[in-house]
CSV table of C-alpha atoms in Angstrom, one decimal:
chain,number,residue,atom,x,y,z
A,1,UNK,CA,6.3,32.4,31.4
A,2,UNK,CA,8.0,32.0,27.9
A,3,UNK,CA,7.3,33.2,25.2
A,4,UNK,CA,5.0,31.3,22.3
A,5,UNK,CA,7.5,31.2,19.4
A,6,UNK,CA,4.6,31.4,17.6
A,7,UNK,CA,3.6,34.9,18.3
A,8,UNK,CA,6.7,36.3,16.6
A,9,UNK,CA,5.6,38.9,13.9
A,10,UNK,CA,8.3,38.2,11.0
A,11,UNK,CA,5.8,37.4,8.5
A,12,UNK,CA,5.5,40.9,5.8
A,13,UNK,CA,2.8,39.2,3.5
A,14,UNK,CA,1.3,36.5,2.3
A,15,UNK,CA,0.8,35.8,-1.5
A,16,UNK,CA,-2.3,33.5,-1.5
A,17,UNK,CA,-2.1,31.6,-4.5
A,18,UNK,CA,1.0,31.0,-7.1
A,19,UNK,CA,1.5,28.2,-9.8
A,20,UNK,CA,4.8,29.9,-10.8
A,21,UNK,CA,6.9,29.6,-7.6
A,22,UNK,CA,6.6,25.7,-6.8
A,23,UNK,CA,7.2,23.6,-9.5
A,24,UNK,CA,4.7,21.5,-10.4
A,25,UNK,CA,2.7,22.4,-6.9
A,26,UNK,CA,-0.3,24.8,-6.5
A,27,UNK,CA,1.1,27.4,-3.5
A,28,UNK,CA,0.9,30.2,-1.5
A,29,UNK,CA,3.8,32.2,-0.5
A,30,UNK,CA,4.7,33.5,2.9
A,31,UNK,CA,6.8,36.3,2.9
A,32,UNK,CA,9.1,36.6,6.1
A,33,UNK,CA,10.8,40.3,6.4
A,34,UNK,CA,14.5,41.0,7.0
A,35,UNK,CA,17.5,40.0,5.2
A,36,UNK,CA,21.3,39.6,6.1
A,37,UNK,CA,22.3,40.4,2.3
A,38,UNK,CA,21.8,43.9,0.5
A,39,UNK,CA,22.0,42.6,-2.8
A,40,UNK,CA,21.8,45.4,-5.4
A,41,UNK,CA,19.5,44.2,-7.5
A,42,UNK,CA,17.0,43.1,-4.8
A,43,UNK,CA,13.0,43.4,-6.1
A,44,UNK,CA,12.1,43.3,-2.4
A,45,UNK,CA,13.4,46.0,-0.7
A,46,UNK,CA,10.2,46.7,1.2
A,47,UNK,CA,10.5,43.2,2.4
A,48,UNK,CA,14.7,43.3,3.4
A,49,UNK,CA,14.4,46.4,5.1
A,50,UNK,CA,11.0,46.5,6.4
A,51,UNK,CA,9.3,44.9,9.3
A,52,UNK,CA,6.8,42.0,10.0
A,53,UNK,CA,3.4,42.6,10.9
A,54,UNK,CA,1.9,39.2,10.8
A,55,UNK,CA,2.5,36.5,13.5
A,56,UNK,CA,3.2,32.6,12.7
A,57,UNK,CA,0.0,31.9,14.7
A,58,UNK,CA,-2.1,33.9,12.3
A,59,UNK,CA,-0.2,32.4,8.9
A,60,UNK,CA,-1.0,28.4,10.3
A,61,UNK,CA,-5.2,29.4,10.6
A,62,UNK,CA,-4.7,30.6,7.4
A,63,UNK,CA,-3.2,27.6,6.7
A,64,UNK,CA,-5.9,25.2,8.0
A,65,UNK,CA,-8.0,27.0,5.5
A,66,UNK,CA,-6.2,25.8,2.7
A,67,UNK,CA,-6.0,22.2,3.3
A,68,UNK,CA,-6.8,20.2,0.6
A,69,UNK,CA,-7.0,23.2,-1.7
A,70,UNK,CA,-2.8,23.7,-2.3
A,71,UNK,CA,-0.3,21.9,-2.2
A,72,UNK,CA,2.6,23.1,-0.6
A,73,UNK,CA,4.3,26.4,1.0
A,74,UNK,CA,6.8,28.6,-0.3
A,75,UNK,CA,8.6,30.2,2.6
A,76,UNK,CA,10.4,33.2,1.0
A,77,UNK,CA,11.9,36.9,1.8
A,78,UNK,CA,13.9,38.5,2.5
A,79,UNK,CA,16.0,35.7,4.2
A,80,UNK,CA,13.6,33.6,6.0
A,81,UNK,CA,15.8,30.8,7.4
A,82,UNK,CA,17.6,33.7,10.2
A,83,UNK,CA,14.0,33.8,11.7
A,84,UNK,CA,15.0,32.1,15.4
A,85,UNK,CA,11.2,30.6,15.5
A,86,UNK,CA,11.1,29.5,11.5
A,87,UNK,CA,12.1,25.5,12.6
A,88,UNK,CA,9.3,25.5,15.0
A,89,UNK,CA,7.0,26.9,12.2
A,90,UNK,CA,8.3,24.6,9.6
A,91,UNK,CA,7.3,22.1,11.9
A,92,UNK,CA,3.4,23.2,12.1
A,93,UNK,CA,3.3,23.7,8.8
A,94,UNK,CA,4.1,19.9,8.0
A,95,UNK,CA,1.4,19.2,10.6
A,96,UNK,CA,-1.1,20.4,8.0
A,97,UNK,CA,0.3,18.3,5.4
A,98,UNK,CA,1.5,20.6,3.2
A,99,UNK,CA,4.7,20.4,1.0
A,100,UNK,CA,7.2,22.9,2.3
A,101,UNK,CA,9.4,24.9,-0.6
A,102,UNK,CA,12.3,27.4,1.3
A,103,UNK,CA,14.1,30.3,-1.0
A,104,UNK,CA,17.2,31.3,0.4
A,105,UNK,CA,20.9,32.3,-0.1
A,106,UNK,CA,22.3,29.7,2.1
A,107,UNK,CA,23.5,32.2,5.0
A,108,UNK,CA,22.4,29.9,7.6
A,109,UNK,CA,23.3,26.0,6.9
A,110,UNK,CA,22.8,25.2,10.2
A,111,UNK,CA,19.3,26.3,10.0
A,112,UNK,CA,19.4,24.0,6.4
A,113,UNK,CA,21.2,21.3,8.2
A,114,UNK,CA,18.6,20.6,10.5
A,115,UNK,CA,15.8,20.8,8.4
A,116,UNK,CA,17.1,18.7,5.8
A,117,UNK,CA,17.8,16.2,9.0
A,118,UNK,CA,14.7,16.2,10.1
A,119,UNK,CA,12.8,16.1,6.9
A,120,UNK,CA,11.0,19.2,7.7
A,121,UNK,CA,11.6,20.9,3.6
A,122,UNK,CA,10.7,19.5,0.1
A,123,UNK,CA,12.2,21.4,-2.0
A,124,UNK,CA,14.9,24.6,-2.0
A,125,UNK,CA,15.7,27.5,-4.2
A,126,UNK,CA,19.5,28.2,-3.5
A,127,UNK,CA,20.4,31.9,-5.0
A,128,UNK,CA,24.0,31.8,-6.3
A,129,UNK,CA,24.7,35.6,-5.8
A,130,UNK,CA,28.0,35.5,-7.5
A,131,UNK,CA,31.5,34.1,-6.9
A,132,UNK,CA,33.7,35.1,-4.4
A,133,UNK,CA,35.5,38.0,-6.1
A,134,UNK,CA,32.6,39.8,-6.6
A,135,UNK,CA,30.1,38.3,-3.8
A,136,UNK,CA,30.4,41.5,-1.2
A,137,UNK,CA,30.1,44.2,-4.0
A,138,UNK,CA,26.9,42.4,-5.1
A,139,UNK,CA,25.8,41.3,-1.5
A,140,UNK,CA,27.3,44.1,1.1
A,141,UNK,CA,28.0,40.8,2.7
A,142,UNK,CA,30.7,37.8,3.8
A,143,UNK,CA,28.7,35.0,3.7
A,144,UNK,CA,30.1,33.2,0.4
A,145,UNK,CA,31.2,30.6,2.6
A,146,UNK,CA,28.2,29.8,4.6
A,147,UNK,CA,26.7,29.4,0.6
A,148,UNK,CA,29.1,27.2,-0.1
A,149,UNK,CA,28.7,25.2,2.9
A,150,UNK,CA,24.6,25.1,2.0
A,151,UNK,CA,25.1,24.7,-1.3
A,152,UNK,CA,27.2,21.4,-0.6
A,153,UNK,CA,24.7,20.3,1.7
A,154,UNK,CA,22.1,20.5,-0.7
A,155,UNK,CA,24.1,18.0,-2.7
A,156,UNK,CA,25.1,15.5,-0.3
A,157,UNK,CA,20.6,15.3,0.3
A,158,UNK,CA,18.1,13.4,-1.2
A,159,UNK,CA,16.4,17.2,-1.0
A,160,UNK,CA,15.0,18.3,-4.3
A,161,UNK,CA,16.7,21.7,-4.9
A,162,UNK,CA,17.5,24.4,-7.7
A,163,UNK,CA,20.5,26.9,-8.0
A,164,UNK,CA,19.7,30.2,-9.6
A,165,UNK,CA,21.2,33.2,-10.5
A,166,UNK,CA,20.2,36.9,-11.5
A,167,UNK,CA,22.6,38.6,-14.0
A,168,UNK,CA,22.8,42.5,-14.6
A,169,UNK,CA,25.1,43.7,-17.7
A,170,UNK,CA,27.2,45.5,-14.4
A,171,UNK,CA,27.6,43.1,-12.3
A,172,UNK,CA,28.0,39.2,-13.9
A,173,UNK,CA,28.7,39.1,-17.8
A,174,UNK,CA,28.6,36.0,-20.0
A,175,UNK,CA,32.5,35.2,-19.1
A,176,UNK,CA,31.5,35.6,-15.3
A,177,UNK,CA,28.6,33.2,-15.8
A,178,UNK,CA,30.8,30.6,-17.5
A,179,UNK,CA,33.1,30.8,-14.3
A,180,UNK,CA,30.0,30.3,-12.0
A,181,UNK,CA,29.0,27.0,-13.7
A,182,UNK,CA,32.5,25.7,-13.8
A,183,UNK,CA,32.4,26.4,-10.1
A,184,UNK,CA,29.5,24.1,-9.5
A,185,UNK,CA,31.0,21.5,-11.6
A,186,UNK,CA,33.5,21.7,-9.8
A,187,UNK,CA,31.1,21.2,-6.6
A,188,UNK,CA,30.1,18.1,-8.7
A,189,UNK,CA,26.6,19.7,-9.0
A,190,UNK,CA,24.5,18.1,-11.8
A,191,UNK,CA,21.4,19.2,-13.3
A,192,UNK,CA,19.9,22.5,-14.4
A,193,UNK,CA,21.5,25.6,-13.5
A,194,UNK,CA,18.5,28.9,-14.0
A,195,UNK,CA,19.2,32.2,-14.8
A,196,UNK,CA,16.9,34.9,-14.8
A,197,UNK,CA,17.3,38.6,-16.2
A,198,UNK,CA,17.0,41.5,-14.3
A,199,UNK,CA,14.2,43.1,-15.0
A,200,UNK,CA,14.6,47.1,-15.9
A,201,UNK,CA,12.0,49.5,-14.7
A,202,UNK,CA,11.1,48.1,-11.2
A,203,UNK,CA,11.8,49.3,-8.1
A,204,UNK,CA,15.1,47.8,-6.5
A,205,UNK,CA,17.2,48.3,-3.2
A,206,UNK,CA,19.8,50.9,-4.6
A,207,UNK,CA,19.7,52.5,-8.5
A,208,UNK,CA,22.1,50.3,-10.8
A,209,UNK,CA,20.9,51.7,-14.0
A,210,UNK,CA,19.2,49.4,-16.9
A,211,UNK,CA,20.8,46.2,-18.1
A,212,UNK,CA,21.1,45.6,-21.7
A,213,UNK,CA,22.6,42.5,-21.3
A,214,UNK,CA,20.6,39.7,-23.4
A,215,UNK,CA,21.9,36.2,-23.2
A,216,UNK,CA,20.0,32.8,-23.9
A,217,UNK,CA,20.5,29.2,-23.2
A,218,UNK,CA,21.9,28.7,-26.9
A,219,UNK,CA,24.8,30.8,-26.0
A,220,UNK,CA,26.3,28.2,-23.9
A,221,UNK,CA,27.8,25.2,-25.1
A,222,UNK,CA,26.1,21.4,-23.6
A,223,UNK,CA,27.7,20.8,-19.7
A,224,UNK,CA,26.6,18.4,-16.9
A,225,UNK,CA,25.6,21.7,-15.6
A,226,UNK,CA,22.5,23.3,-18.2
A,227,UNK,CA,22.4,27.0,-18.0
A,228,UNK,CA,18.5,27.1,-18.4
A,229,UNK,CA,17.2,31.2,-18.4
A,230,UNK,CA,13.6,31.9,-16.9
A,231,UNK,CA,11.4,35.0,-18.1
């Protein structure tokens, strides 16, 4: 007898309630474990390196007691689209009627391909890790080009999506940032681009030391593509 794809325990944590992490939606957040990136900044490291302990089954009768009280879903990690059963839980989610948010780094656009297809996701959070001279210090990875193939994806859709970025003073300065933004110009991406600081003093997947770096929107100059920061 096969298995129920359900019963697959990838899920590390749920976060019940969030009006931060869906724009403009009231959400929950479901945190899968495992990542394919070790990105040196990473907040989650108990989530990346840890295991699940919660099956999809037990998520979707959470779920059903949410109904008419949120909005949507934010599938997060972690890397939650190189889960083999999360298109199959996408699927029940939808069932539900809920709105369906996905955070990823755009390692699997197959997995994207497909779901945009089917119009299983509402909205995506791409992270732009860094550019490809720099994208397997930062990652411990070589998957800039499955990125760039999501990323492109993205916007060819009719999918609502952001592009973000996290800057430490080590790793991307304000020169590198400008370089990034050309780059999705020159992917002929319009709209905001967001930026967030990383923050000192939590804990992280290796040690890189405090950044002092301190830019703001008003350091760049007007572009199809607005560098907006986040707190």
């Amino acid at each position: 007898m096969s298995r129920n794809p359900l019963s697959n325990k990838a899920v590390y944590n749920i976060t019940p309630f969030t009006l931060l992490d869906y724009p403009d939606k009231t959400a929950c957040i479901v945190w899968l474990a495992g990542c394919n990136m070790r990105c040196l900044y990473c907040y989650n490291p108990d989530i990346v390196l840890g295991k699940g302990n919660t099956d999809f089954e037990t998520v979707l009768a959470f779920l059903k007691t949410r109904k008419g009280l949120l909005d949507g879903v934010v599938l997060s990690g972690g890397e939650c689209t190189m889960h083999r059963s999360i298109i199959t839980f996408i699927k029940e989610i939808k069932t539900l009627g809920f709105k369906i948010k996905v955070d990823t780094n755009g390692s699997k656009p197959n997995v994207l391909r497909k779901l945009i297809s089917e119009k299983l996701i509402d909205y995506v959070a791409l992270d732009f890790k860094s550019l490809p001279d720099a994208f397997k210090q930062i990652t411990k990875s070589n998957l800039f080009s499955e990125f760039e193939e999501s990323l492109l994806l993205l916007i060819a859709s009719s999918i609502q999506f952001e592009v973000r970025t996290t800057i430490h003073s080590n790793l991307i300065n304000k020169s590198e940032l400008l370089k990034m933004r050309t780059y999705l110009e020159t992917q002929n991406f319009e709209g905001n681009y967001y930026i967030q600081h990383f923050r000192n003093n939590v804990p992280t997947l290796t040690s890189l030391g405090r950044s002092d770096q301190k830019m703001s929107s008003t350091d760049f100059s007007a572009s199809k593509v607005k560098i907006v920061f986040r707190e």
